[in-house]
Structure formats: C-alpha cells, structure tokens
C-alpha cells in the first residue's frame, strides 16, 4: 500500500494479492537437502524449531505449500505472531522456552550474521548458513559431526 501511494498509483487489491503471492513463492522454495537433514535430526530424537522473521503472507504460503515437512518441527516461531524480530534477544528466549532447552544445548543456524551474533551472545552455538557444503564443513570444524548426522 505504501508503495502504491508513494508511486502515485491507484490502489488495487488484486494487484497487491498477486504481488504478495509472487513474494511468497520467491521466499517459499524448499531446500531438499536441508529437509532430508532435518528428518535425520528428528530420527535421532533431536528437537527442532523454525525461528523466522517472515511475514504473515509468506508464512501462510509456507504452511500451506510445505505442510508435509514443516509440521515435523517441534515449534514454529514467526516474528509477526510474537511481535519480536531477530536479532532481538527476546525472540531467542521465546524460542528456547518453546523448545524447553537451554542456550548451551542449542545449535542455531541462520543466514544472517547479526542473528548469529545475537544467538552466540545468549550462549548458543551458532553457524552461518551460506550453502549446504559450507554448513557440512562448519559442523565438522565445530566437532559436531560426532553428535549430529551431516547434511548430504
């Protein structure tokens, strides 16, 4: 709506809905390797959570289009639902409470360095995700390959 107003364009709900749908599709791709790795983690009995700053439109798209694997997480924390945004420490505390785990028991993986820094400041082990091969190397470098399966 702000974009339409700033551009001096007439507001059109149908166009807004189409733009939201395109945005959701861009952000809603599934990384098959990471989904398979998540399943391995679950088979080992590990608790998992999605902690995301995505908004309601994208979240609803992900929940609808990827229900088969997203439901396997023990908790889903969407920033818009809790009025907190990474890297605010409060959202990490909320996540830890939902999982009933301590920071030092947690491995946090994110694609934004400020979020990694915030997680580490709370005592979590945290790795920056750039690619699956890099995550695999980082898990090995951190000595976590003795505790966790590695993504293929």
mmCIF file with all atom_site columns, C-alpha atoms in Angstrom:
data_model
loop_
_atom_site.group_PDB
_atom_site.id
_atom_site.type_symbol
_atom_site.label_atom_id
_atom_site.label_alt_id
_atom_site.label_comp_id
_atom_site.label_asym_id
_atom_site.label_entity_id
_atom_site.label_seq_id
_atom_site.pdbx_PDB_ins_code
_atom_site.Cartn_x
_atom_site.Cartn_y
_atom_site.Cartn_z
_atom_site.occupancy
_atom_site.B_iso_or_equiv
_atom_site.pdbx_formal_charge
_atom_site.auth_seq_id
_atom_site.auth_comp_id
_atom_site.auth_asym_id
_atom_site.auth_atom_id
_atom_site.pdbx_PDB_model_num
ATOM 1   C CA . UNK A 1 1   ? 0.000  0.000   0.000  1.00 0.00 ? 1   UNK A CA 1
ATOM 2   C CA . UNK A 1 2   ? 2.827  2.382   0.852  1.00 0.00 ? 2   UNK A CA 1
ATOM 3   C CA . UNK A 1 3   ? 4.479  1.615   -2.477 1.00 0.00 ? 3   UNK A CA 1
ATOM 4   C CA . UNK A 1 4   ? 1.295  2.395   -4.392 1.00 0.00 ? 4   UNK A CA 1
ATOM 5   C CA . UNK A 1 5   ? 0.809  5.663   -2.509 1.00 0.00 ? 5   UNK A CA 1
ATOM 6   C CA . UNK A 1 6   ? 4.454  6.715   -2.926 1.00 0.00 ? 6   UNK A CA 1
ATOM 7   C CA . UNK A 1 7   ? 4.316  5.961   -6.654 1.00 0.00 ? 7   UNK A CA 1
ATOM 8   C CA . UNK A 1 8   ? 1.037  7.834   -7.052 1.00 0.00 ? 8   UNK A CA 1
ATOM 9   C CA . UNK A 1 9   ? -0.668 4.694   -8.362 1.00 0.00 ? 9   UNK A CA 1
ATOM 10  C CA . UNK A 1 10  ? -4.300 3.793   -7.731 1.00 0.00 ? 10  UNK A CA 1
ATOM 11  C CA . UNK A 1 11  ? -4.577 1.149   -5.036 1.00 0.00 ? 11  UNK A CA 1
ATOM 12  C CA . UNK A 1 12  ? -5.685 -2.232  -6.359 1.00 0.00 ? 12  UNK A CA 1
ATOM 13  C CA . UNK A 1 13  ? -6.295 -5.180  -4.007 1.00 0.00 ? 13  UNK A CA 1
ATOM 14  C CA . UNK A 1 14  ? -5.982 -7.726  -6.827 1.00 0.00 ? 14  UNK A CA 1
ATOM 15  C CA . UNK A 1 15  ? -2.523 -6.446  -7.735 1.00 0.00 ? 15  UNK A CA 1
ATOM 16  C CA . UNK A 1 16  ? -1.473 -6.406  -4.062 1.00 0.00 ? 16  UNK A CA 1
ATOM 17  C CA . UNK A 1 17  ? -2.598 -10.026 -3.695 1.00 0.00 ? 17  UNK A CA 1
ATOM 18  C CA . UNK A 1 18  ? -0.660 -11.015 -6.842 1.00 0.00 ? 18  UNK A CA 1
ATOM 19  C CA . UNK A 1 19  ? 2.488  -9.244  -5.616 1.00 0.00 ? 19  UNK A CA 1
ATOM 20  C CA . UNK A 1 20  ? 2.166  -10.955 -2.217 1.00 0.00 ? 20  UNK A CA 1
ATOM 21  C CA . UNK A 1 21  ? 1.741  -14.313 -3.931 1.00 0.00 ? 21  UNK A CA 1
ATOM 22  C CA . UNK A 1 22  ? 4.874  -13.764 -6.041 1.00 0.00 ? 22  UNK A CA 1
ATOM 23  C CA . UNK A 1 23  ? 6.822  -12.664 -2.965 1.00 0.00 ? 23  UNK A CA 1
ATOM 24  C CA . UNK A 1 24  ? 5.722  -15.769 -1.059 1.00 0.00 ? 24  UNK A CA 1
ATOM 25  C CA . UNK A 1 25  ? 6.752  -18.031 -3.927 1.00 0.00 ? 25  UNK A CA 1
ATOM 26  C CA . UNK A 1 26  ? 10.193 -16.404 -4.092 1.00 0.00 ? 26  UNK A CA 1
ATOM 27  C CA . UNK A 1 27  ? 10.776 -16.992 -0.373 1.00 0.00 ? 27  UNK A CA 1
ATOM 28  C CA . UNK A 1 28  ? 8.991  -20.326 -0.151 1.00 0.00 ? 28  UNK A CA 1
ATOM 29  C CA . UNK A 1 29  ? 11.391 -22.611 -2.009 1.00 0.00 ? 29  UNK A CA 1
ATOM 30  C CA . UNK A 1 30  ? 12.268 -25.881 -0.324 1.00 0.00 ? 30  UNK A CA 1
ATOM 31  C CA . UNK A 1 31  ? 15.885 -26.950 0.100  1.00 0.00 ? 31  UNK A CA 1
ATOM 32  C CA . UNK A 1 32  ? 15.557 -30.732 -0.359 1.00 0.00 ? 32  UNK A CA 1
ATOM 33  C CA . UNK A 1 33  ? 18.927 -31.481 1.272  1.00 0.00 ? 33  UNK A CA 1
ATOM 34  C CA . UNK A 1 34  ? 18.055 -29.469 4.375  1.00 0.00 ? 34  UNK A CA 1
ATOM 35  C CA . UNK A 1 35  ? 14.604 -31.075 4.608  1.00 0.00 ? 35  UNK A CA 1
ATOM 36  C CA . UNK A 1 36  ? 16.244 -34.520 4.451  1.00 0.00 ? 36  UNK A CA 1
ATOM 37  C CA . UNK A 1 37  ? 18.804 -33.465 7.077  1.00 0.00 ? 37  UNK A CA 1
ATOM 38  C CA . UNK A 1 38  ? 16.007 -32.249 9.321  1.00 0.00 ? 38  UNK A CA 1
ATOM 39  C CA . UNK A 1 39  ? 14.411 -35.676 9.040  1.00 0.00 ? 39  UNK A CA 1
ATOM 40  C CA . UNK A 1 40  ? 17.713 -37.275 10.113 1.00 0.00 ? 40  UNK A CA 1
ATOM 41  C CA . UNK A 1 41  ? 17.848 -34.955 13.118 1.00 0.00 ? 41  UNK A CA 1
ATOM 42  C CA . UNK A 1 42  ? 14.286 -35.902 14.076 1.00 0.00 ? 42  UNK A CA 1
ATOM 43  C CA . UNK A 1 43  ? 15.123 -39.615 13.749 1.00 0.00 ? 43  UNK A CA 1
ATOM 44  C CA . UNK A 1 44  ? 17.911 -39.035 16.287 1.00 0.00 ? 44  UNK A CA 1
ATOM 45  C CA . UNK A 1 45  ? 15.328 -37.602 18.675 1.00 0.00 ? 45  UNK A CA 1
ATOM 46  C CA . UNK A 1 46  ? 16.505 -34.001 18.445 1.00 0.00 ? 46  UNK A CA 1
ATOM 47  C CA . UNK A 1 47  ? 14.074 -31.147 18.994 1.00 0.00 ? 47  UNK A CA 1
ATOM 48  C CA . UNK A 1 48  ? 13.859 -28.581 16.194 1.00 0.00 ? 48  UNK A CA 1
ATOM 49  C CA . UNK A 1 49  ? 12.304 -25.190 15.662 1.00 0.00 ? 49  UNK A CA 1
ATOM 50  C CA . UNK A 1 50  ? 11.792 -22.718 12.852 1.00 0.00 ? 50  UNK A CA 1
ATOM 51  C CA . UNK A 1 51  ? 12.550 -19.169 14.000 1.00 0.00 ? 51  UNK A CA 1
ATOM 52  C CA . UNK A 1 52  ? 11.706 -16.785 11.194 1.00 0.00 ? 52  UNK A CA 1
ATOM 53  C CA . UNK A 1 53  ? 11.192 -13.088 10.572 1.00 0.00 ? 53  UNK A CA 1
ATOM 54  C CA . UNK A 1 54  ? 8.962  -13.783 7.567  1.00 0.00 ? 54  UNK A CA 1
ATOM 55  C CA . UNK A 1 55  ? 5.638  -12.005 7.497  1.00 0.00 ? 55  UNK A CA 1
ATOM 56  C CA . UNK A 1 56  ? 2.157  -13.431 7.540  1.00 0.00 ? 56  UNK A CA 1
ATOM 57  C CA . UNK A 1 57  ? 1.662  -13.783 3.780  1.00 0.00 ? 57  UNK A CA 1
ATOM 58  C CA . UNK A 1 58  ? 4.876  -15.729 3.263  1.00 0.00 ? 58  UNK A CA 1
ATOM 59  C CA . UNK A 1 59  ? 4.337  -17.745 6.430  1.00 0.00 ? 59  UNK A CA 1
ATOM 60  C CA . UNK A 1 60  ? 0.846  -18.774 5.335  1.00 0.00 ? 60  UNK A CA 1
ATOM 61  C CA . UNK A 1 61  ? 2.220  -19.782 1.934  1.00 0.00 ? 61  UNK A CA 1
ATOM 62  C CA . UNK A 1 62  ? 4.950  -21.915 3.543  1.00 0.00 ? 62  UNK A CA 1
ATOM 63  C CA . UNK A 1 63  ? 2.493  -23.561 5.937  1.00 0.00 ? 63  UNK A CA 1
ATOM 64  C CA . UNK A 1 64  ? 0.112  -24.323 3.073  1.00 0.00 ? 64  UNK A CA 1
ATOM 65  C CA . UNK A 1 65  ? 2.601  -25.423 0.416  1.00 0.00 ? 65  UNK A CA 1
ATOM 66  C CA . UNK A 1 66  ? 5.112  -27.206 2.648  1.00 0.00 ? 66  UNK A CA 1
ATOM 67  C CA . UNK A 1 67  ? 2.895  -28.674 5.350  1.00 0.00 ? 67  UNK A CA 1
ATOM 68  C CA . UNK A 1 68  ? 4.322  -32.178 4.888  1.00 0.00 ? 68  UNK A CA 1
ATOM 69  C CA . UNK A 1 69  ? 7.742  -31.219 6.255  1.00 0.00 ? 69  UNK A CA 1
ATOM 70  C CA . UNK A 1 70  ? 7.136  -28.009 8.211  1.00 0.00 ? 70  UNK A CA 1
ATOM 71  C CA . UNK A 1 71  ? 4.836  -29.867 10.605 1.00 0.00 ? 71  UNK A CA 1
ATOM 72  C CA . UNK A 1 72  ? 7.762  -32.094 11.651 1.00 0.00 ? 72  UNK A CA 1
ATOM 73  C CA . UNK A 1 73  ? 9.324  -29.231 13.630 1.00 0.00 ? 73  UNK A CA 1
ATOM 74  C CA . UNK A 1 74  ? 8.627  -29.213 17.351 1.00 0.00 ? 74  UNK A CA 1
ATOM 75  C CA . UNK A 1 75  ? 7.908  -25.490 17.322 1.00 0.00 ? 75  UNK A CA 1
ATOM 76  C CA . UNK A 1 76  ? 7.329  -22.720 14.812 1.00 0.00 ? 76  UNK A CA 1
ATOM 77  C CA . UNK A 1 77  ? 8.153  -19.183 15.915 1.00 0.00 ? 77  UNK A CA 1
ATOM 78  C CA . UNK A 1 78  ? 7.085  -16.467 13.497 1.00 0.00 ? 78  UNK A CA 1
ATOM 79  C CA . UNK A 1 79  ? 8.207  -12.983 14.459 1.00 0.00 ? 79  UNK A CA 1
ATOM 80  C CA . UNK A 1 80  ? 4.997  -11.312 13.337 1.00 0.00 ? 80  UNK A CA 1
ATOM 81  C CA . UNK A 1 81  ? 3.000  -13.529 15.731 1.00 0.00 ? 81  UNK A CA 1
ATOM 82  C CA . UNK A 1 82  ? 5.093  -12.684 18.791 1.00 0.00 ? 82  UNK A CA 1
ATOM 83  C CA . UNK A 1 83  ? 5.846  -9.032  17.903 1.00 0.00 ? 83  UNK A CA 1
ATOM 84  C CA . UNK A 1 84  ? 9.581  -9.690  18.146 1.00 0.00 ? 84  UNK A CA 1
ATOM 85  C CA . UNK A 1 85  ? 12.198 -9.734  15.396 1.00 0.00 ? 85  UNK A CA 1
ATOM 86  C CA . UNK A 1 86  ? 15.626 -11.340 15.167 1.00 0.00 ? 86  UNK A CA 1
ATOM 87  C CA . UNK A 1 87  ? 18.168 -10.314 16.372 1.00 0.00 ? 87  UNK A CA 1
ATOM 88  C CA . UNK A 1 88  ? 16.211 -9.109  19.443 1.00 0.00 ? 88  UNK A CA 1
ATOM 89  C CA . UNK A 1 89  ? 17.349 -11.402 22.293 1.00 0.00 ? 89  UNK A CA 1
ATOM 90  C CA . UNK A 1 90  ? 13.740 -11.756 23.461 1.00 0.00 ? 90  UNK A CA 1
ATOM 91  C CA . UNK A 1 91  ? 12.740 -13.769 20.395 1.00 0.00 ? 91  UNK A CA 1
ATOM 92  C CA . UNK A 1 92  ? 15.557 -16.240 21.042 1.00 0.00 ? 92  UNK A CA 1
ATOM 93  C CA . UNK A 1 93  ? 14.437 -16.550 24.664 1.00 0.00 ? 93  UNK A CA 1
ATOM 94  C CA . UNK A 1 94  ? 10.907 -17.217 23.423 1.00 0.00 ? 94  UNK A CA 1
ATOM 95  C CA . UNK A 1 95  ? 12.237 -19.912 21.089 1.00 0.00 ? 95  UNK A CA 1
ATOM 96  C CA . UNK A 1 96  ? 14.225 -21.566 23.883 1.00 0.00 ? 96  UNK A CA 1
ATOM 97  C CA . UNK A 1 97  ? 11.158 -21.597 26.134 1.00 0.00 ? 97  UNK A CA 1
ATOM 98  C CA . UNK A 1 98  ? 9.015  -23.147 23.381 1.00 0.00 ? 98  UNK A CA 1
ATOM 99  C CA . UNK A 1 99  ? 11.571 -25.938 22.974 1.00 0.00 ? 99  UNK A CA 1
ATOM 100 C CA . UNK A 1 100 ? 12.261 -26.200 26.719 1.00 0.00 ? 100 UNK A CA 1
ATOM 101 C CA . UNK A 1 101 ? 16.035 -26.183 26.144 1.00 0.00 ? 101 UNK A CA 1
ATOM 102 C CA . UNK A 1 102 ? 18.952 -24.184 27.490 1.00 0.00 ? 102 UNK A CA 1
ATOM 103 C CA . UNK A 1 103 ? 21.076 -21.995 25.199 1.00 0.00 ? 103 UNK A CA 1
ATOM 104 C CA . UNK A 1 104 ? 24.145 -24.210 25.561 1.00 0.00 ? 104 UNK A CA 1
ATOM 105 C CA . UNK A 1 105 ? 22.089 -27.188 24.338 1.00 0.00 ? 105 UNK A CA 1
ATOM 106 C CA . UNK A 1 106 ? 21.130 -25.352 21.173 1.00 0.00 ? 106 UNK A CA 1
ATOM 107 C CA . UNK A 1 107 ? 22.603 -25.170 17.699 1.00 0.00 ? 107 UNK A CA 1
ATOM 108 C CA . UNK A 1 108 ? 21.251 -22.135 15.882 1.00 0.00 ? 108 UNK A CA 1
ATOM 109 C CA . UNK A 1 109 ? 21.654 -21.890 12.099 1.00 0.00 ? 109 UNK A CA 1
ATOM 110 C CA . UNK A 1 110 ? 20.785 -18.712 10.215 1.00 0.00 ? 110 UNK A CA 1
ATOM 111 C CA . UNK A 1 111 ? 21.740 -16.935 7.008  1.00 0.00 ? 111 UNK A CA 1
ATOM 112 C CA . UNK A 1 112 ? 22.272 -13.504 8.607  1.00 0.00 ? 112 UNK A CA 1
ATOM 113 C CA . UNK A 1 113 ? 25.372 -12.720 10.677 1.00 0.00 ? 113 UNK A CA 1
ATOM 114 C CA . UNK A 1 114 ? 23.616 -10.317 13.105 1.00 0.00 ? 114 UNK A CA 1
ATOM 115 C CA . UNK A 1 115 ? 21.298 -13.187 14.053 1.00 0.00 ? 115 UNK A CA 1
ATOM 116 C CA . UNK A 1 116 ? 24.281 -15.492 14.615 1.00 0.00 ? 116 UNK A CA 1
ATOM 117 C CA . UNK A 1 117 ? 25.981 -12.879 16.807 1.00 0.00 ? 117 UNK A CA 1
ATOM 118 C CA . UNK A 1 118 ? 22.809 -12.456 18.883 1.00 0.00 ? 118 UNK A CA 1
ATOM 119 C CA . UNK A 1 119 ? 22.416 -16.220 19.358 1.00 0.00 ? 119 UNK A CA 1
ATOM 120 C CA . UNK A 1 120 ? 26.042 -16.589 20.427 1.00 0.00 ? 120 UNK A CA 1
ATOM 121 C CA . UNK A 1 121 ? 25.664 -13.719 22.903 1.00 0.00 ? 121 UNK A CA 1
ATOM 122 C CA . UNK A 1 122 ? 22.954 -15.774 24.624 1.00 0.00 ? 122 UNK A CA 1
ATOM 123 C CA . UNK A 1 123 ? 25.220 -18.821 24.831 1.00 0.00 ? 123 UNK A CA 1
ATOM 124 C CA . UNK A 1 124 ? 24.037 -20.817 21.831 1.00 0.00 ? 124 UNK A CA 1
ATOM 125 C CA . UNK A 1 125 ? 26.316 -22.487 19.360 1.00 0.00 ? 125 UNK A CA 1
ATOM 126 C CA . UNK A 1 126 ? 25.527 -20.778 16.078 1.00 0.00 ? 126 UNK A CA 1
ATOM 127 C CA . UNK A 1 127 ? 26.564 -21.271 12.469 1.00 0.00 ? 127 UNK A CA 1
ATOM 128 C CA . UNK A 1 128 ? 26.095 -19.001 9.479  1.00 0.00 ? 128 UNK A CA 1
ATOM 129 C CA . UNK A 1 129 ? 24.335 -20.802 6.629  1.00 0.00 ? 129 UNK A CA 1
ATOM 130 C CA . UNK A 1 130 ? 25.668 -19.942 3.186  1.00 0.00 ? 130 UNK A CA 1
ATOM 131 C CA . UNK A 1 131 ? 25.401 -23.337 1.482  1.00 0.00 ? 131 UNK A CA 1
ATOM 132 C CA . UNK A 1 132 ? 24.952 -26.988 2.384  1.00 0.00 ? 132 UNK A CA 1
ATOM 133 C CA . UNK A 1 133 ? 28.622 -27.857 1.677  1.00 0.00 ? 133 UNK A CA 1
ATOM 134 C CA . UNK A 1 134 ? 29.739 -24.957 3.889  1.00 0.00 ? 134 UNK A CA 1
ATOM 135 C CA . UNK A 1 135 ? 27.340 -25.992 6.667  1.00 0.00 ? 135 UNK A CA 1
ATOM 136 C CA . UNK A 1 136 ? 28.717 -29.517 6.493  1.00 0.00 ? 136 UNK A CA 1
ATOM 137 C CA . UNK A 1 137 ? 32.288 -28.186 6.764  1.00 0.00 ? 137 UNK A CA 1
ATOM 138 C CA . UNK A 1 138 ? 31.314 -25.868 9.638  1.00 0.00 ? 138 UNK A CA 1
ATOM 139 C CA . UNK A 1 139 ? 29.646 -28.711 11.553 1.00 0.00 ? 139 UNK A CA 1
ATOM 140 C CA . UNK A 1 140 ? 32.805 -30.796 11.178 1.00 0.00 ? 140 UNK A CA 1
ATOM 141 C CA . UNK A 1 141 ? 35.060 -27.875 12.152 1.00 0.00 ? 141 UNK A CA 1
ATOM 142 C CA . UNK A 1 142 ? 32.936 -27.319 15.279 1.00 0.00 ? 142 UNK A CA 1
ATOM 143 C CA . UNK A 1 143 ? 33.262 -31.009 16.192 1.00 0.00 ? 143 UNK A CA 1
ATOM 144 C CA . UNK A 1 144 ? 29.524 -31.511 15.876 1.00 0.00 ? 144 UNK A CA 1
ATOM 145 C CA . UNK A 1 145 ? 29.866 -34.384 13.435 1.00 0.00 ? 145 UNK A CA 1
ATOM 146 C CA . UNK A 1 146 ? 30.386 -36.649 16.453 1.00 0.00 ? 146 UNK A CA 1
ATOM 147 C CA . UNK A 1 147 ? 26.931 -35.635 17.780 1.00 0.00 ? 147 UNK A CA 1
ATOM 148 C CA . UNK A 1 148 ? 24.914 -34.949 14.647 1.00 0.00 ? 148 UNK A CA 1
ATOM 149 C CA . UNK A 1 149 ? 24.323 -36.514 11.263 1.00 0.00 ? 149 UNK A CA 1
ATOM 150 C CA . UNK A 1 150 ? 25.712 -34.347 8.492  1.00 0.00 ? 150 UNK A CA 1
ATOM 151 C CA . UNK A 1 151 ? 23.663 -32.941 5.640  1.00 0.00 ? 151 UNK A CA 1
ATOM 152 C CA . UNK A 1 152 ? 24.486 -34.631 2.345  1.00 0.00 ? 152 UNK A CA 1
#
